[in-house]
Amino acid sequence: MRNLSEVNLGKEELVILGIETSCDETAAAVVRNGREVLSNVIYSQIDLHTLYGGVVPEIASRKHIEKINQVIEQALHEAGKTLEQIDAIAVTYGPGLVGALLVGVSAAKAISYATKLPLIGVHHIEGHISANYIEQEELKPPFICLVVSGGHSHLVLVKDYGSYEIIGRTRDDAAGEAYDKVARAIGLGYPGGPKIDKIAKEGNPEAIHFPRAKVENSSFDFSFSGLKSSVLNYLNGMQMKNEPICVPDVAASFQKAVVDVLVEHSMAAVLQYGINRFAIAGGVASNSAIRSALREACLCNHVEFFHPSPIYCTDNAAMIAVAGYYDYQNGIRSGLDLNAVANLKLGER
Ligand code: KG4
Ligand code: ZN
């Protein structure tokens, strides 16, 4: 048996197995040297949860248990690697649904225990940010990253690999949550983000004026619950007056309000911190209107714009393996007492 301290010393090539089960995707991936994805397997449970209009935590955990071994085996197989050729295992241990996280964490610990491979617990948001390194060789810290997903809306100053400062956050709903709730209200179903993205292309973004929330004492914090309520009030008002609702116009006008706020706050952050590199991350970052508005704003402000392909924006394990690679290089190792932490803060260990 190998001794932990002997593993990987002096190796030039590092191959990391990443595991992600924080919400409703069971995912495993193999990544070489932090940038080259050898495999990226994602089993999405979306169809299962669509029936209930959102993620049901108990169902998510059970499905992860059913799928996790198969997904890991497939990731190794597609990468053409055996566990003997893996150098470390990176796993999301928070934040997320605790029962769902536990499945990935337990699988990673079991493999680490059996193989003596080093284990690295990764923060989910650190994973989302690191997705930008996969296809963009030239991206290096420092940069500002806008992380917008189903559970988070953060503006993060990435000072170095593994070193983060949150400079803006949502005071209430996350951007993705607002998309999902508005989509449900206009009858588009779950998950709402991609559906609003699509139907908004047929609507007029200036048709209805929804509010752009300002947060007191902060130029970088977000608030999306007022916008969501304003859309719901508009829908109720139209219903009471028996007037027809133009779904594409509502979707496009709601999306424009989100885009305006994201662009304004992001550019304020870039200018205030004097950093001319800006990246986006998280499921909502795959939104076509958000991407093109931020690309244009960056161009106007002479800021370099980075974004992952949509497949690396939504939850995946390649991003966890990439984050794990840089954590590994920073000497971070987790013990077999690693636990799932539902509300893990970025930068905490
Ligand atoms: O990052 P992610 O897969 O999971 C979390 O960590 O939360 O993000 C999922 C969120 C959902 O709210 C989904 O509606 C949203 O990302 N989303 C989108 C788009 N694709 C996914 N929102 C807007 N436009 C999209 N194209
Ligand atoms: Zn996520």
Short mmCIF file of C-alpha atoms and ligand atoms in Angstrom, two decimals:
data_model
loop_
_atom_site.label_atom_id
_atom_site.label_comp_id
_atom_site.label_asym_id
_atom_site.label_seq_id
_atom_site.Cartn_x
_atom_site.Cartn_y
_atom_site.Cartn_z
CA MET A 1 0.00 0.00 0.00
CA ARG A 2 1.12 3.52 -0.75
CA ASN A 3 1.83 5.93 2.03
CA LEU A 4 -0.16 9.20 1.75
CA SER A 5 2.97 11.34 1.95
CA GLU A 6 4.60 9.42 -0.92
CA VAL A 7 1.72 9.93 -3.31
CA ASN A 8 2.34 12.48 -6.07
CA LEU A 9 5.57 13.95 -4.76
CA GLY A 10 7.52 15.48 -7.60
CA LYS A 11 4.96 14.60 -10.28
CA GLU A 12 4.67 16.90 -13.26
CA GLU A 13 1.25 15.76 -14.32
CA LEU A 14 -1.67 15.87 -11.91
CA VAL A 15 -4.89 14.08 -12.76
CA ILE A 16 -7.83 14.90 -10.49
CA LEU A 17 -11.14 13.08 -10.15
CA GLY A 18 -13.90 15.59 -9.34
CA ILE A 19 -17.24 14.71 -7.75
CA GLU A 20 -20.27 17.03 -7.46
CA THR A 21 -23.67 16.24 -5.87
CA SER A 22 -24.69 19.51 -4.18
CA CYS A 23 -28.12 19.82 -5.80
CA ASP A 24 -29.81 17.88 -8.59
CA GLU A 25 -26.89 16.86 -10.80
CA THR A 26 -24.89 13.71 -10.07
CA ALA A 27 -21.55 14.50 -11.68
CA ALA A 28 -18.00 13.17 -11.96
CA ALA A 29 -15.11 14.33 -14.14
CA VAL A 30 -11.42 13.75 -14.72
CA VAL A 31 -9.21 16.80 -15.33
CA ARG A 32 -5.48 16.93 -16.14
CA ASN A 33 -3.33 19.76 -14.79
CA GLY A 34 -6.29 21.89 -13.82
CA ARG A 35 -7.20 22.91 -17.36
CA GLU A 36 -7.67 19.85 -19.59
CA VAL A 37 -10.99 18.03 -19.20
CA LEU A 38 -10.56 14.32 -19.97
CA SER A 39 -14.17 13.48 -19.12
CA ASN A 40 -17.21 15.31 -17.76
CA VAL A 41 -20.17 13.08 -16.91
CA ILE A 42 -23.40 14.70 -15.69
CA TYR A 43 -26.52 12.80 -14.77
CA SER A 44 -29.23 15.46 -14.52
CA GLN A 45 -32.27 14.79 -12.35
CA ILE A 46 -34.20 17.73 -13.80
CA ASP A 47 -36.97 15.60 -15.33
CA LEU A 48 -37.67 14.00 -11.95
CA HIS A 49 -37.98 17.34 -10.13
CA THR A 50 -39.93 19.06 -12.92
CA LEU A 51 -42.99 17.09 -11.77
CA TYR A 52 -42.86 18.99 -8.46
CA GLY A 53 -41.93 22.42 -9.85
CA GLY A 54 -38.56 22.49 -8.08
CA VAL A 55 -35.87 20.34 -6.47
CA VAL A 56 -37.18 17.93 -3.81
CA PRO A 57 -34.18 17.34 -1.49
CA GLU A 58 -35.13 13.81 -0.41
CA ILE A 59 -35.60 12.66 -4.00
CA ALA A 60 -32.30 14.29 -5.00
CA SER A 61 -30.37 12.41 -2.27
CA ARG A 62 -31.91 9.07 -3.18
CA LYS A 63 -31.16 9.51 -6.88
CA HIS A 64 -27.56 10.53 -6.12
CA ILE A 65 -27.11 7.29 -4.17
CA GLU A 66 -28.47 5.27 -7.10
CA LYS A 67 -26.28 7.01 -9.67
CA ILE A 68 -23.03 8.02 -8.02
CA ASN A 69 -20.95 4.85 -8.57
CA GLN A 70 -22.08 4.52 -12.16
CA VAL A 71 -21.27 8.18 -12.92
CA ILE A 72 -17.78 7.92 -11.35
CA GLU A 73 -17.03 4.69 -13.27
CA GLN A 74 -18.16 6.31 -16.50
CA ALA A 75 -16.00 9.39 -15.90
CA LEU A 76 -12.93 7.20 -15.34
CA HIS A 77 -13.77 5.05 -18.36
CA GLU A 78 -14.30 8.03 -20.71
CA ALA A 79 -11.02 9.56 -19.52
CA GLY A 80 -9.24 6.26 -20.17
CA LYS A 81 -8.01 6.22 -16.57
CA THR A 82 -8.09 3.73 -13.71
CA LEU A 83 -8.07 4.84 -10.08
CA GLU A 84 -4.34 3.97 -10.00
CA GLN A 85 -3.76 6.74 -12.54
CA ILE A 86 -5.62 9.36 -10.49
CA ASP A 87 -3.58 11.65 -8.20
CA ALA A 88 -6.28 13.17 -5.97
CA ILE A 89 -10.03 13.32 -5.43
CA ALA A 90 -11.84 16.66 -5.20
CA VAL A 91 -15.39 16.76 -3.93
CA THR A 92 -17.96 19.49 -3.27
CA TYR A 93 -18.66 19.58 0.49
CA GLY A 94 -20.79 22.74 0.58
CA PRO A 95 -22.85 24.78 0.23
CA GLY A 96 -25.89 22.85 -0.99
CA LEU A 97 -28.52 20.35 0.10
CA VAL A 98 -26.97 18.48 2.99
CA GLY A 99 -28.34 15.03 2.07
CA ALA A 100 -27.25 15.48 -1.54
CA LEU A 101 -23.77 16.72 -0.57
CA LEU A 102 -23.31 13.76 1.79
CA VAL A 103 -23.60 11.28 -1.07
CA GLY A 104 -20.67 12.80 -3.00
CA VAL A 105 -18.61 13.36 0.15
CA SER A 106 -19.14 9.75 1.30
CA ALA A 107 -18.24 8.35 -2.12
CA ALA A 108 -15.07 10.48 -2.27
CA LYS A 109 -14.05 9.49 1.26
CA ALA A 110 -14.63 5.81 0.52
CA ILE A 111 -12.41 5.98 -2.59
CA SER A 112 -9.77 7.97 -0.71
CA TYR A 113 -9.79 5.45 2.16
CA ALA A 114 -9.50 2.47 -0.18
CA THR A 115 -6.82 3.94 -2.46
CA LYS A 116 -4.96 6.27 -0.06
CA LEU A 117 -5.43 9.06 -2.61
CA PRO A 118 -5.44 12.59 -1.17
CA LEU A 119 -8.90 14.07 -0.60
CA ILE A 120 -9.74 17.74 -1.21
CA GLY A 121 -13.04 19.28 -0.08
CA VAL A 122 -14.07 22.01 -2.52
CA HIS A 123 -16.45 24.95 -2.06
CA HIS A 124 -19.16 24.82 -4.74
CA ILE A 125 -18.79 28.51 -5.66
CA GLU A 126 -15.03 28.12 -5.92
CA GLY A 127 -15.86 25.40 -8.44
CA HIS A 128 -18.15 27.68 -10.45
CA ILE A 129 -15.49 30.42 -10.57
CA SER A 130 -12.81 27.89 -11.57
CA ALA A 131 -14.91 26.72 -14.54
CA ASN A 132 -13.48 29.80 -16.28
CA TYR A 133 -9.97 28.30 -16.26
CA ILE A 134 -11.03 25.31 -18.37
CA GLU A 135 -11.27 26.91 -21.79
CA GLN A 136 -9.46 30.18 -21.17
CA GLU A 137 -5.76 29.51 -20.85
CA GLU A 138 -4.97 33.19 -20.57
CA LEU A 139 -7.21 33.81 -17.55
CA LYS A 140 -5.24 34.26 -14.35
CA PRO A 141 -6.11 36.05 -11.10
CA PRO A 142 -6.69 38.77 -10.15
CA PHE A 143 -10.11 39.24 -11.72
CA ILE A 144 -13.68 40.05 -10.69
CA CYS A 145 -16.22 37.25 -11.09
CA LEU A 146 -19.99 37.53 -11.12
CA VAL A 147 -21.41 34.24 -9.79
CA VAL A 148 -25.10 33.87 -10.58
CA SER A 149 -26.79 30.53 -9.96
CA GLY A 150 -29.92 29.01 -8.49
CA GLY A 151 -28.64 29.52 -4.96
CA HIS A 152 -26.16 32.40 -5.23
CA SER A 153 -25.59 35.88 -6.61
CA HIS A 154 -22.12 37.07 -5.66
CA LEU A 155 -19.59 39.53 -6.95
CA VAL A 156 -16.24 38.04 -6.02
CA LEU A 157 -12.77 39.52 -6.15
CA VAL A 158 -10.52 36.58 -7.09
CA LYS A 159 -7.22 37.75 -5.64
CA ASP A 160 -5.30 34.57 -6.41
CA TYR A 161 -5.99 30.87 -6.99
CA GLY A 162 -8.04 29.85 -3.94
CA SER A 163 -8.10 33.38 -2.48
CA TYR A 164 -11.44 35.18 -2.63
CA GLU A 165 -13.17 38.24 -1.26
CA ILE A 166 -16.93 38.59 -1.64
CA ILE A 167 -17.59 42.23 -2.52
CA GLY A 168 -21.30 41.94 -3.33
CA ARG A 169 -24.06 39.48 -2.51
CA THR A 170 -27.81 39.17 -2.76
CA ARG A 171 -29.80 40.41 0.22
CA ASP A 172 -32.70 38.05 -0.58
CA ASP A 173 -33.35 35.80 -3.61
CA ALA A 174 -30.61 34.57 -5.92
CA ALA A 175 -30.85 35.55 -9.59
CA GLY A 176 -31.66 31.96 -10.64
CA GLU A 177 -34.33 31.73 -7.95
CA ALA A 178 -35.99 34.85 -9.42
CA TYR A 179 -35.86 33.32 -12.90
CA ASP A 180 -37.38 30.07 -11.64
CA LYS A 181 -40.17 31.79 -9.66
CA VAL A 182 -41.13 34.18 -12.47
CA ALA A 183 -41.08 31.31 -14.98
CA ARG A 184 -43.46 29.34 -12.77
CA ALA A 185 -45.79 32.36 -12.46
CA ILE A 186 -46.01 32.78 -16.24
CA GLY A 187 -46.59 29.07 -16.73
CA LEU A 188 -43.23 28.08 -18.19
CA GLY A 189 -42.40 25.44 -15.56
CA TYR A 190 -39.11 24.32 -14.03
CA PRO A 191 -36.25 25.07 -14.52
CA GLY A 192 -37.27 28.56 -15.49
CA GLY A 193 -33.96 30.11 -16.52
CA PRO A 194 -33.47 28.43 -19.90
CA LYS A 195 -37.18 28.78 -20.71
CA ILE A 196 -37.26 32.53 -20.00
CA ASP A 197 -34.00 32.91 -21.95
CA LYS A 198 -35.64 31.30 -25.00
CA ILE A 199 -39.07 32.92 -24.95
CA ALA A 200 -37.67 36.39 -24.11
CA LYS A 201 -36.11 36.44 -27.58
CA GLU A 202 -39.64 36.81 -29.01
CA GLY A 203 -40.65 39.59 -26.57
CA ASN A 204 -40.12 43.32 -26.19
CA PRO A 205 -37.79 44.11 -23.25
CA GLU A 206 -39.19 47.65 -23.05
CA ALA A 207 -42.86 46.54 -22.94
CA ILE A 208 -43.23 46.65 -19.14
CA HIS A 209 -41.05 48.61 -16.75
CA PHE A 210 -40.07 46.45 -13.77
CA PRO A 211 -37.96 48.01 -10.96
CA ARG A 212 -34.16 47.85 -10.80
CA ALA A 213 -33.59 47.49 -7.07
CA LYS A 214 -31.00 49.62 -5.33
CA VAL A 215 -29.61 48.30 -2.06
CA GLU A 216 -28.92 50.85 0.65
CA ASN A 217 -25.26 51.45 1.54
CA SER A 218 -23.89 49.20 -1.17
CA SER A 219 -23.17 49.58 -4.87
CA PHE A 220 -22.47 45.89 -5.25
CA ASP A 221 -25.18 44.04 -3.30
CA PHE A 222 -28.22 42.69 -5.15
CA SER A 223 -31.89 42.31 -4.32
CA PHE A 224 -34.20 40.34 -6.60
CA SER A 225 -37.26 39.71 -4.43
CA GLY A 226 -38.81 43.14 -5.19
CA LEU A 227 -38.49 42.47 -8.91
CA LYS A 228 -40.11 39.06 -8.51
CA SER A 229 -43.00 40.60 -6.48
CA SER A 230 -43.41 43.33 -9.07
CA VAL A 231 -43.81 40.72 -11.84
CA LEU A 232 -46.35 38.82 -9.70
CA ASN A 233 -48.28 42.06 -9.00
CA TYR A 234 -48.31 42.88 -12.71
CA LEU A 235 -49.68 39.40 -13.54
CA ASN A 236 -52.37 39.66 -10.83
CA GLY A 237 -53.34 43.15 -12.00
CA MET A 238 -53.74 41.99 -15.59
CA GLN A 239 -55.78 39.00 -14.46
CA MET A 240 -58.12 41.21 -12.38
CA LYS A 241 -58.66 43.47 -15.35
CA ASN A 242 -59.24 40.41 -17.52
CA GLU A 243 -56.55 41.56 -19.89
CA PRO A 244 -54.38 39.07 -21.80
CA ILE A 245 -50.79 38.54 -20.69
CA CYS A 246 -48.08 38.57 -23.35
CA VAL A 247 -45.68 35.96 -21.92
CA PRO A 248 -42.72 36.83 -24.21
CA ASP A 249 -43.02 40.53 -23.23
CA VAL A 250 -43.15 39.71 -19.49
CA ALA A 251 -40.15 37.37 -19.86
CA ALA A 252 -38.15 39.90 -21.89
CA SER A 253 -38.98 42.83 -19.58
CA PHE A 254 -38.15 40.82 -16.43
CA GLN A 255 -34.89 39.65 -17.99
CA LYS A 256 -33.97 43.21 -18.99
CA ALA A 257 -34.38 44.32 -15.35
CA VAL A 258 -32.05 41.51 -14.20
CA VAL A 259 -29.51 42.23 -16.94
CA ASP A 260 -29.42 45.99 -16.19
CA VAL A 261 -28.72 45.41 -12.49
CA LEU A 262 -26.06 42.75 -13.14
CA VAL A 263 -24.29 44.94 -15.69
CA GLU A 264 -24.40 48.08 -13.53
CA HIS A 265 -23.05 46.38 -10.41
CA SER A 266 -20.42 44.37 -12.27
CA MET A 267 -19.00 47.38 -14.08
CA ALA A 268 -19.06 49.46 -10.87
CA ALA A 269 -16.97 46.73 -9.20
CA VAL A 270 -14.49 46.44 -12.05
CA LEU A 271 -13.99 50.21 -12.16
CA GLN A 272 -13.77 50.68 -8.39
CA TYR A 273 -11.21 47.89 -7.98
CA GLY A 274 -9.31 48.93 -11.09
CA ILE A 275 -9.22 45.36 -12.42
CA ASN A 276 -9.54 44.94 -16.16
CA ARG A 277 -10.48 41.24 -16.20
CA PHE A 278 -14.05 40.15 -15.59
CA ALA A 279 -15.57 36.65 -15.62
CA ILE A 280 -19.02 35.18 -15.12
CA ALA A 281 -19.99 31.84 -13.58
CA GLY A 282 -22.96 29.74 -12.43
CA GLY A 283 -26.08 28.41 -14.15
CA VAL A 284 -27.55 31.86 -14.87
CA ALA A 285 -24.27 32.84 -16.59
CA SER A 286 -25.34 30.62 -19.50
CA ASN A 287 -28.14 33.13 -20.22
CA SER A 288 -27.70 34.59 -23.69
CA ALA A 289 -28.94 38.12 -22.86
CA ILE A 290 -26.75 38.36 -19.76
CA ARG A 291 -23.70 37.16 -21.67
CA SER A 292 -24.12 39.58 -24.55
CA ALA A 293 -24.90 42.59 -22.33
CA LEU A 294 -21.85 41.93 -20.15
CA ARG A 295 -19.64 41.32 -23.18
CA GLU A 296 -20.69 44.70 -24.59
CA ALA A 297 -20.28 46.51 -21.26
CA CYS A 298 -16.78 45.04 -20.87
CA LEU A 299 -15.89 46.11 -24.40
CA CYS A 300 -17.03 49.70 -23.69
CA ASN A 301 -15.00 49.80 -20.47
CA HIS A 302 -11.87 48.18 -21.98
CA VAL A 303 -12.23 45.17 -19.72
CA GLU A 304 -11.40 41.62 -20.87
CA PHE A 305 -14.48 39.40 -20.68
CA PHE A 306 -14.34 35.68 -19.79
CA HIS A 307 -17.15 33.14 -19.68
CA PRO A 308 -17.34 29.35 -19.55
CA SER A 309 -19.29 27.39 -22.19
CA PRO A 310 -22.86 26.76 -20.98
CA ILE A 311 -22.04 23.14 -20.07
CA TYR A 312 -19.44 24.42 -17.55
CA CYS A 313 -21.81 27.13 -16.21
CA THR A 314 -24.44 24.79 -14.77
CA ASP A 315 -23.42 22.28 -12.12
CA ASN A 316 -20.67 19.89 -13.22
CA ALA A 317 -17.72 18.09 -11.68
CA ALA A 318 -15.02 19.33 -14.07
CA MET A 319 -15.16 22.72 -12.32
CA ILE A 320 -14.73 20.96 -8.95
CA ALA A 321 -11.67 19.06 -10.23
CA VAL A 322 -10.18 22.35 -11.52
CA ALA A 323 -10.73 24.10 -8.17
CA GLY A 324 -9.35 20.98 -6.45
CA TYR A 325 -6.21 21.18 -8.61
CA TYR A 326 -5.40 24.70 -7.41
CA ASP A 327 -6.29 23.81 -3.80
CA TYR A 328 -3.96 20.82 -4.12
CA GLN A 329 -1.17 23.07 -5.40
CA ASN A 330 -1.82 25.32 -2.37
CA GLY A 331 -1.23 22.32 -0.09
CA ILE A 332 -4.86 21.88 0.93
CA ARG A 333 -5.86 18.36 1.97
CA SER A 334 -8.99 17.15 3.75
CA GLY A 335 -9.15 14.35 6.30
CA LEU A 336 -11.53 11.43 6.32
CA ASP A 337 -13.58 13.44 8.80
CA LEU A 338 -14.65 15.75 5.94
CA ASN A 339 -18.35 16.49 6.34
CA ALA A 340 -21.07 18.11 4.23
CA VAL A 341 -21.67 21.75 5.24
CA ALA A 342 -24.98 23.06 3.89
CA ASN A 343 -24.19 26.77 4.42
CA LEU A 344 -20.42 26.75 3.91
CA LYS A 345 -19.04 30.29 3.41
CA LEU A 346 -16.59 31.05 0.61
CA GLY A 347 -13.05 31.12 1.96
CA GLU A 348 -13.96 29.12 5.09
CA ARG A 349 -12.45 25.69 5.79
O1 KG4 B 1 -25.32 26.68 -11.11
P1 KG4 B 1 -26.57 25.91 -11.18
O2 KG4 B 1 -26.64 24.74 -12.13
O3 KG4 B 1 -26.99 25.38 -9.78
C1 KG4 B 1 -26.77 26.08 -8.60
O4 KG4 B 1 -25.64 26.05 -8.08
O5 KG4 B 1 -27.75 26.74 -8.16
O6 KG4 B 1 -27.72 26.98 -11.54
C2 KG4 B 1 -29.05 26.60 -11.74
C3 KG4 B 1 -29.84 27.86 -12.02
C4 KG4 B 1 -31.35 27.63 -12.10
O7 KG4 B 1 -31.99 28.63 -11.34
C5 KG4 B 1 -31.64 27.81 -13.60
O8 KG4 B 1 -32.95 28.31 -13.85
C6 KG4 B 1 -30.57 28.82 -13.97
O9 KG4 B 1 -29.42 28.41 -13.28
N1 KG4 B 1 -30.30 28.82 -15.42
C7 KG4 B 1 -30.54 29.89 -16.21
C8 KG4 B 1 -30.18 29.49 -17.53
N2 KG4 B 1 -29.75 28.19 -17.49
C9 KG4 B 1 -29.82 27.80 -16.17
N3 KG4 B 1 -30.99 31.12 -15.92
C10 KG4 B 1 -31.13 31.99 -16.95
N4 KG4 B 1 -30.86 31.67 -18.24
C11 KG4 B 1 -30.38 30.45 -18.58
N5 KG4 B 1 -30.11 30.16 -19.86
ZN ZN B 2 -24.06 25.52 -8.84
#
